[in-house]
mmCIF file of C-alpha atoms in Angstrom:
data_model
loop_
_atom_site.group_PDB
_atom_site.id
_atom_site.type_symbol
_atom_site.label_atom_id
_atom_site.label_comp_id
_atom_site.label_asym_id
_atom_site.label_seq_id
_atom_site.Cartn_x
_atom_site.Cartn_y
_atom_site.Cartn_z
ATOM 1 C CA MET A 1 -15.361 -6.095 -1.375
ATOM 2 C CA GLU A 2 -15.073 -8.842 -3.980
ATOM 3 C CA PHE A 3 -11.280 -8.417 -3.892
ATOM 4 C CA LEU A 4 -11.125 -9.287 -0.209
ATOM 5 C CA GLU A 5 -13.514 -12.181 -0.768
ATOM 6 C CA GLY A 6 -11.250 -13.422 -3.588
ATOM 7 C CA LEU A 7 -8.174 -13.267 -1.356
ATOM 8 C CA GLU A 8 -10.014 -15.039 1.469
ATOM 9 C CA LYS A 9 -11.163 -17.753 -0.961
ATOM 10 C CA LEU A 10 -7.590 -18.128 -2.245
ATOM 11 C CA ASP A 11 -6.327 -18.354 1.315
ATOM 12 C CA ARG A 12 -8.895 -21.078 2.146
ATOM 13 C CA GLU A 13 -7.915 -23.017 -0.974
ATOM 14 C CA LEU A 14 -4.209 -22.654 -0.187
ATOM 15 C CA SER A 15 -4.725 -23.840 3.362
ATOM 16 C CA SER A 16 -6.365 -26.979 2.030
ATOM 17 C CA LEU A 17 -3.291 -27.649 -0.130
ATOM 18 C CA SER A 18 -0.166 -29.006 1.446
ATOM 19 C CA LEU A 19 2.033 -25.941 0.973
ATOM 20 C CA THR A 20 4.809 -25.120 3.343
ATOM 21 C CA PRO A 21 4.946 -21.630 4.916
ATOM 22 C CA ASN A 22 7.885 -20.832 2.656
ATOM 23 C CA GLN A 23 5.903 -21.726 -0.441
ATOM 24 C CA LYS A 24 2.966 -19.579 0.761
ATOM 25 C CA LYS A 25 5.442 -16.798 1.488
ATOM 26 C CA ALA A 26 6.818 -17.008 -2.065
ATOM 27 C CA MET A 27 3.303 -16.784 -3.503
ATOM 28 C CA THR A 28 2.180 -13.897 -1.354
ATOM 29 C CA LYS A 29 5.453 -12.094 -1.957
ATOM 30 C CA ALA A 30 4.820 -12.235 -5.691
ATOM 31 C CA GLY A 31 1.428 -10.552 -5.225
ATOM 32 C CA ALA A 32 2.828 -8.075 -2.712
ATOM 33 C CA GLU A 33 5.563 -6.994 -5.136
ATOM 34 C CA VAL A 34 2.891 -6.164 -7.749
ATOM 35 C CA TYR A 35 0.921 -4.155 -5.183
ATOM 36 C CA LYS A 36 4.036 -2.405 -3.872
ATOM 37 C CA GLU A 37 5.106 -1.233 -7.344
ATOM 38 C CA SER A 38 1.614 0.000 -8.192
ATOM 39 C CA LEU A 39 1.351 1.770 -4.829
ATOM 40 C CA ARG A 40 4.683 3.462 -5.490
ATOM 41 C CA ASN A 41 3.464 4.686 -8.900
ATOM 42 C CA ASN A 42 0.070 5.846 -7.591
ATOM 43 C CA LEU A 43 1.691 7.628 -4.653
ATOM 44 C CA ASN A 44 4.137 9.533 -6.869
ATOM 45 C CA ASN A 45 1.400 10.414 -9.371
ATOM 46 C CA SER A 46 -0.983 11.598 -6.644
ATOM 47 C CA LEU A 47 1.278 14.015 -4.833
ATOM 48 C CA HIS A 48 0.786 17.689 -5.611
ATOM 49 C CA LYS A 49 3.784 18.946 -7.546
ATOM 50 C CA GLY A 50 2.532 22.374 -8.541
ATOM 51 C CA PRO A 51 4.248 25.746 -8.018
ATOM 52 C CA HIS A 52 2.700 26.114 -4.541
ATOM 53 C CA SER A 53 3.709 22.712 -3.139
ATOM 54 C CA ARG A 54 6.131 22.607 -0.288
ATOM 55 C CA ARG A 55 9.620 21.428 -0.913
ATOM 56 C CA SER A 56 10.381 18.335 1.082
ATOM 57 C CA ASN A 57 13.147 15.841 1.470
ATOM 58 C CA ILE A 58 10.668 13.188 2.632
ATOM 59 C CA LYS A 59 10.327 10.496 -0.020
ATOM 60 C CA LEU A 60 7.309 8.396 0.996
ATOM 61 C CA ALA A 61 7.723 6.066 -1.951
ATOM 62 C CA ASP A 62 11.040 4.951 -0.481
ATOM 63 C CA ASP A 63 9.299 4.046 2.807
ATOM 64 C CA ILE A 64 7.048 1.377 1.278
ATOM 65 C CA SER A 65 8.141 -1.998 2.650
ATOM 66 C CA LEU A 66 7.184 -5.661 2.659
ATOM 67 C CA LYS A 67 6.784 -7.543 5.941
ATOM 68 C CA TYR A 68 6.374 -11.296 6.270
ATOM 69 C CA LYS A 69 4.336 -13.147 8.829
ATOM 70 C CA GLY A 70 6.051 -16.442 9.399
ATOM 71 C CA ILE A 71 3.114 -18.340 10.838
ATOM 72 C CA ASP A 72 0.859 -18.410 7.787
ATOM 73 C CA GLY A 73 3.160 -17.150 5.037
ATOM 74 C CA ALA A 74 1.334 -13.814 4.647
ATOM 75 C CA THR A 75 3.133 -10.821 3.194
ATOM 76 C CA TYR A 76 2.117 -7.286 4.234
ATOM 77 C CA VAL A 77 2.777 -4.100 2.255
ATOM 78 C CA GLY A 78 2.884 -0.880 4.214
ATOM 79 C CA PHE A 79 4.807 2.246 5.055
ATOM 80 C CA LYS A 80 7.805 2.167 7.407
ATOM 81 C CA ASN A 81 7.028 4.044 10.595
ATOM 82 C CA THR A 82 10.324 3.711 12.451
ATOM 83 C CA THR A 83 12.807 6.394 13.378
ATOM 84 C CA GLY A 84 13.929 8.229 10.283
ATOM 85 C CA HIS A 85 10.843 7.162 8.263
ATOM 86 C CA TYR A 86 7.610 9.056 7.881
ATOM 87 C CA GLY A 87 5.084 6.385 6.990
ATOM 88 C CA TYR A 88 2.435 7.960 9.211
ATOM 89 C CA LEU A 89 2.258 10.883 6.788
ATOM 90 C CA ALA A 90 0.973 8.556 4.094
ATOM 91 C CA ARG A 91 -2.204 7.994 6.120
ATOM 92 C CA PHE A 92 -2.871 11.733 6.301
ATOM 93 C CA LEU A 93 -2.250 12.145 2.576
ATOM 94 C CA ASN A 94 -4.445 9.190 1.711
ATOM 95 C CA ASP A 95 -7.387 9.873 4.071
ATOM 96 C CA GLY A 96 -7.299 13.664 4.313
ATOM 97 C CA TYR A 97 -6.852 15.791 7.384
ATOM 98 C CA MET A 98 -7.831 19.041 9.115
ATOM 99 C CA ALA A 99 -5.187 21.733 8.686
ATOM 100 C CA HIS A 100 -5.024 24.369 11.467
ATOM 101 C CA GLY A 101 -3.122 27.544 11.835
ATOM 102 C CA GLY A 102 -1.792 30.418 9.861
ATOM 103 C CA LYS A 103 -0.098 33.704 10.643
ATOM 104 C CA GLY A 104 -1.903 36.266 12.719
ATOM 105 C CA SER A 105 -5.259 36.160 14.393
ATOM 106 C CA ARG A 106 -7.212 36.652 11.126
ATOM 107 C CA GLU A 107 -5.499 33.693 9.517
ATOM 108 C CA HIS A 108 -6.305 31.131 12.178
ATOM 109 C CA THR A 109 -8.742 29.007 10.293
ATOM 110 C CA THR A 110 -9.451 25.342 10.003
ATOM 111 C CA LYS A 111 -9.394 23.876 6.556
ATOM 112 C CA TYR A 112 -10.130 20.327 5.460
ATOM 113 C CA VAL A 113 -7.508 18.964 3.087
ATOM 114 C CA PRO A 114 -9.123 16.156 1.064
ATOM 115 C CA GLY A 115 -7.350 12.831 0.787
ATOM 116 C CA LEU A 116 -5.629 11.643 -2.339
ATOM 117 C CA HIS A 117 -6.880 8.021 -1.954
ATOM 118 C CA PHE A 118 -3.896 6.476 -3.671
ATOM 119 C CA GLN A 119 -4.186 3.298 -1.610
ATOM 120 C CA GLU A 120 -7.816 2.684 -2.598
ATOM 121 C CA ARG A 121 -6.931 3.388 -6.245
ATOM 122 C CA THR A 122 -4.042 0.916 -6.059
ATOM 123 C CA ILE A 123 -6.263 -1.820 -4.604
ATOM 124 C CA ASN A 124 -8.838 -1.308 -7.339
ATOM 125 C CA GLU A 125 -6.206 -1.317 -10.105
ATOM 126 C CA THR A 126 -4.260 -4.357 -8.960
ATOM 127 C CA LYS A 127 -6.977 -6.818 -7.851
ATOM 128 C CA THR A 128 -6.550 -9.162 -10.788
ATOM 129 C CA LEU A 129 -2.829 -8.535 -11.169
ATOM 130 C CA ILE A 130 -2.122 -9.651 -7.596
ATOM 131 C CA LEU A 131 -4.113 -12.844 -7.972
ATOM 132 C CA ALA A 132 -2.500 -13.531 -11.366
ATOM 133 C CA ALA A 133 0.997 -13.096 -9.944
ATOM 134 C CA GLU A 134 0.191 -15.467 -7.065
ATOM 135 C CA VAL A 135 -1.231 -18.082 -9.449
ATOM 136 C CA LYS A 136 1.782 -17.739 -11.756
ATOM 137 C CA LYS A 137 4.144 -18.302 -8.811
ATOM 138 C CA TYR A 138 2.069 -21.307 -7.690
ATOM 139 C CA LYS A 139 2.278 -22.860 -11.147
ATOM 140 C CA GLU A 140 6.037 -22.235 -11.202
ATOM 141 C CA MET A 141 6.413 -24.086 -7.877
ATOM 142 C CA LEU A 142 4.363 -27.036 -9.189
ATOM 143 C CA GLY A 143 6.409 -27.088 -12.393
ATOM 144 C CA ASP A 144 3.458 -26.472 -14.761
#
């Protein structure tokens, strides 16, 4: 929770400064890039790659994207969920899901597949790195 409080405090302090939306965008983009790279690493390291894993041509790490909100300069990191992208699968893998089915009447069981929690792990690992990247970008803009 302290991470969100830290970001909210930073946002309040930034709003009191006279930064343009483009300057805020540059700062939040620096932090978002750090989070995106760490999310990509944690996602790839979390996925089951054993002998019984299914072969798939879906590369969720390639579907991580940055999106900018022009009003306040915020940058969002998430998974693409448009045609041809499978970002919604990341939620199932992260949170866990109930798997149904099987072959034959004896095999129809419901099994809970636990989540990998790569997003939570990424948030915990990058708290200070995100804020440090944003502060570094801020100091670069000021010329310090």
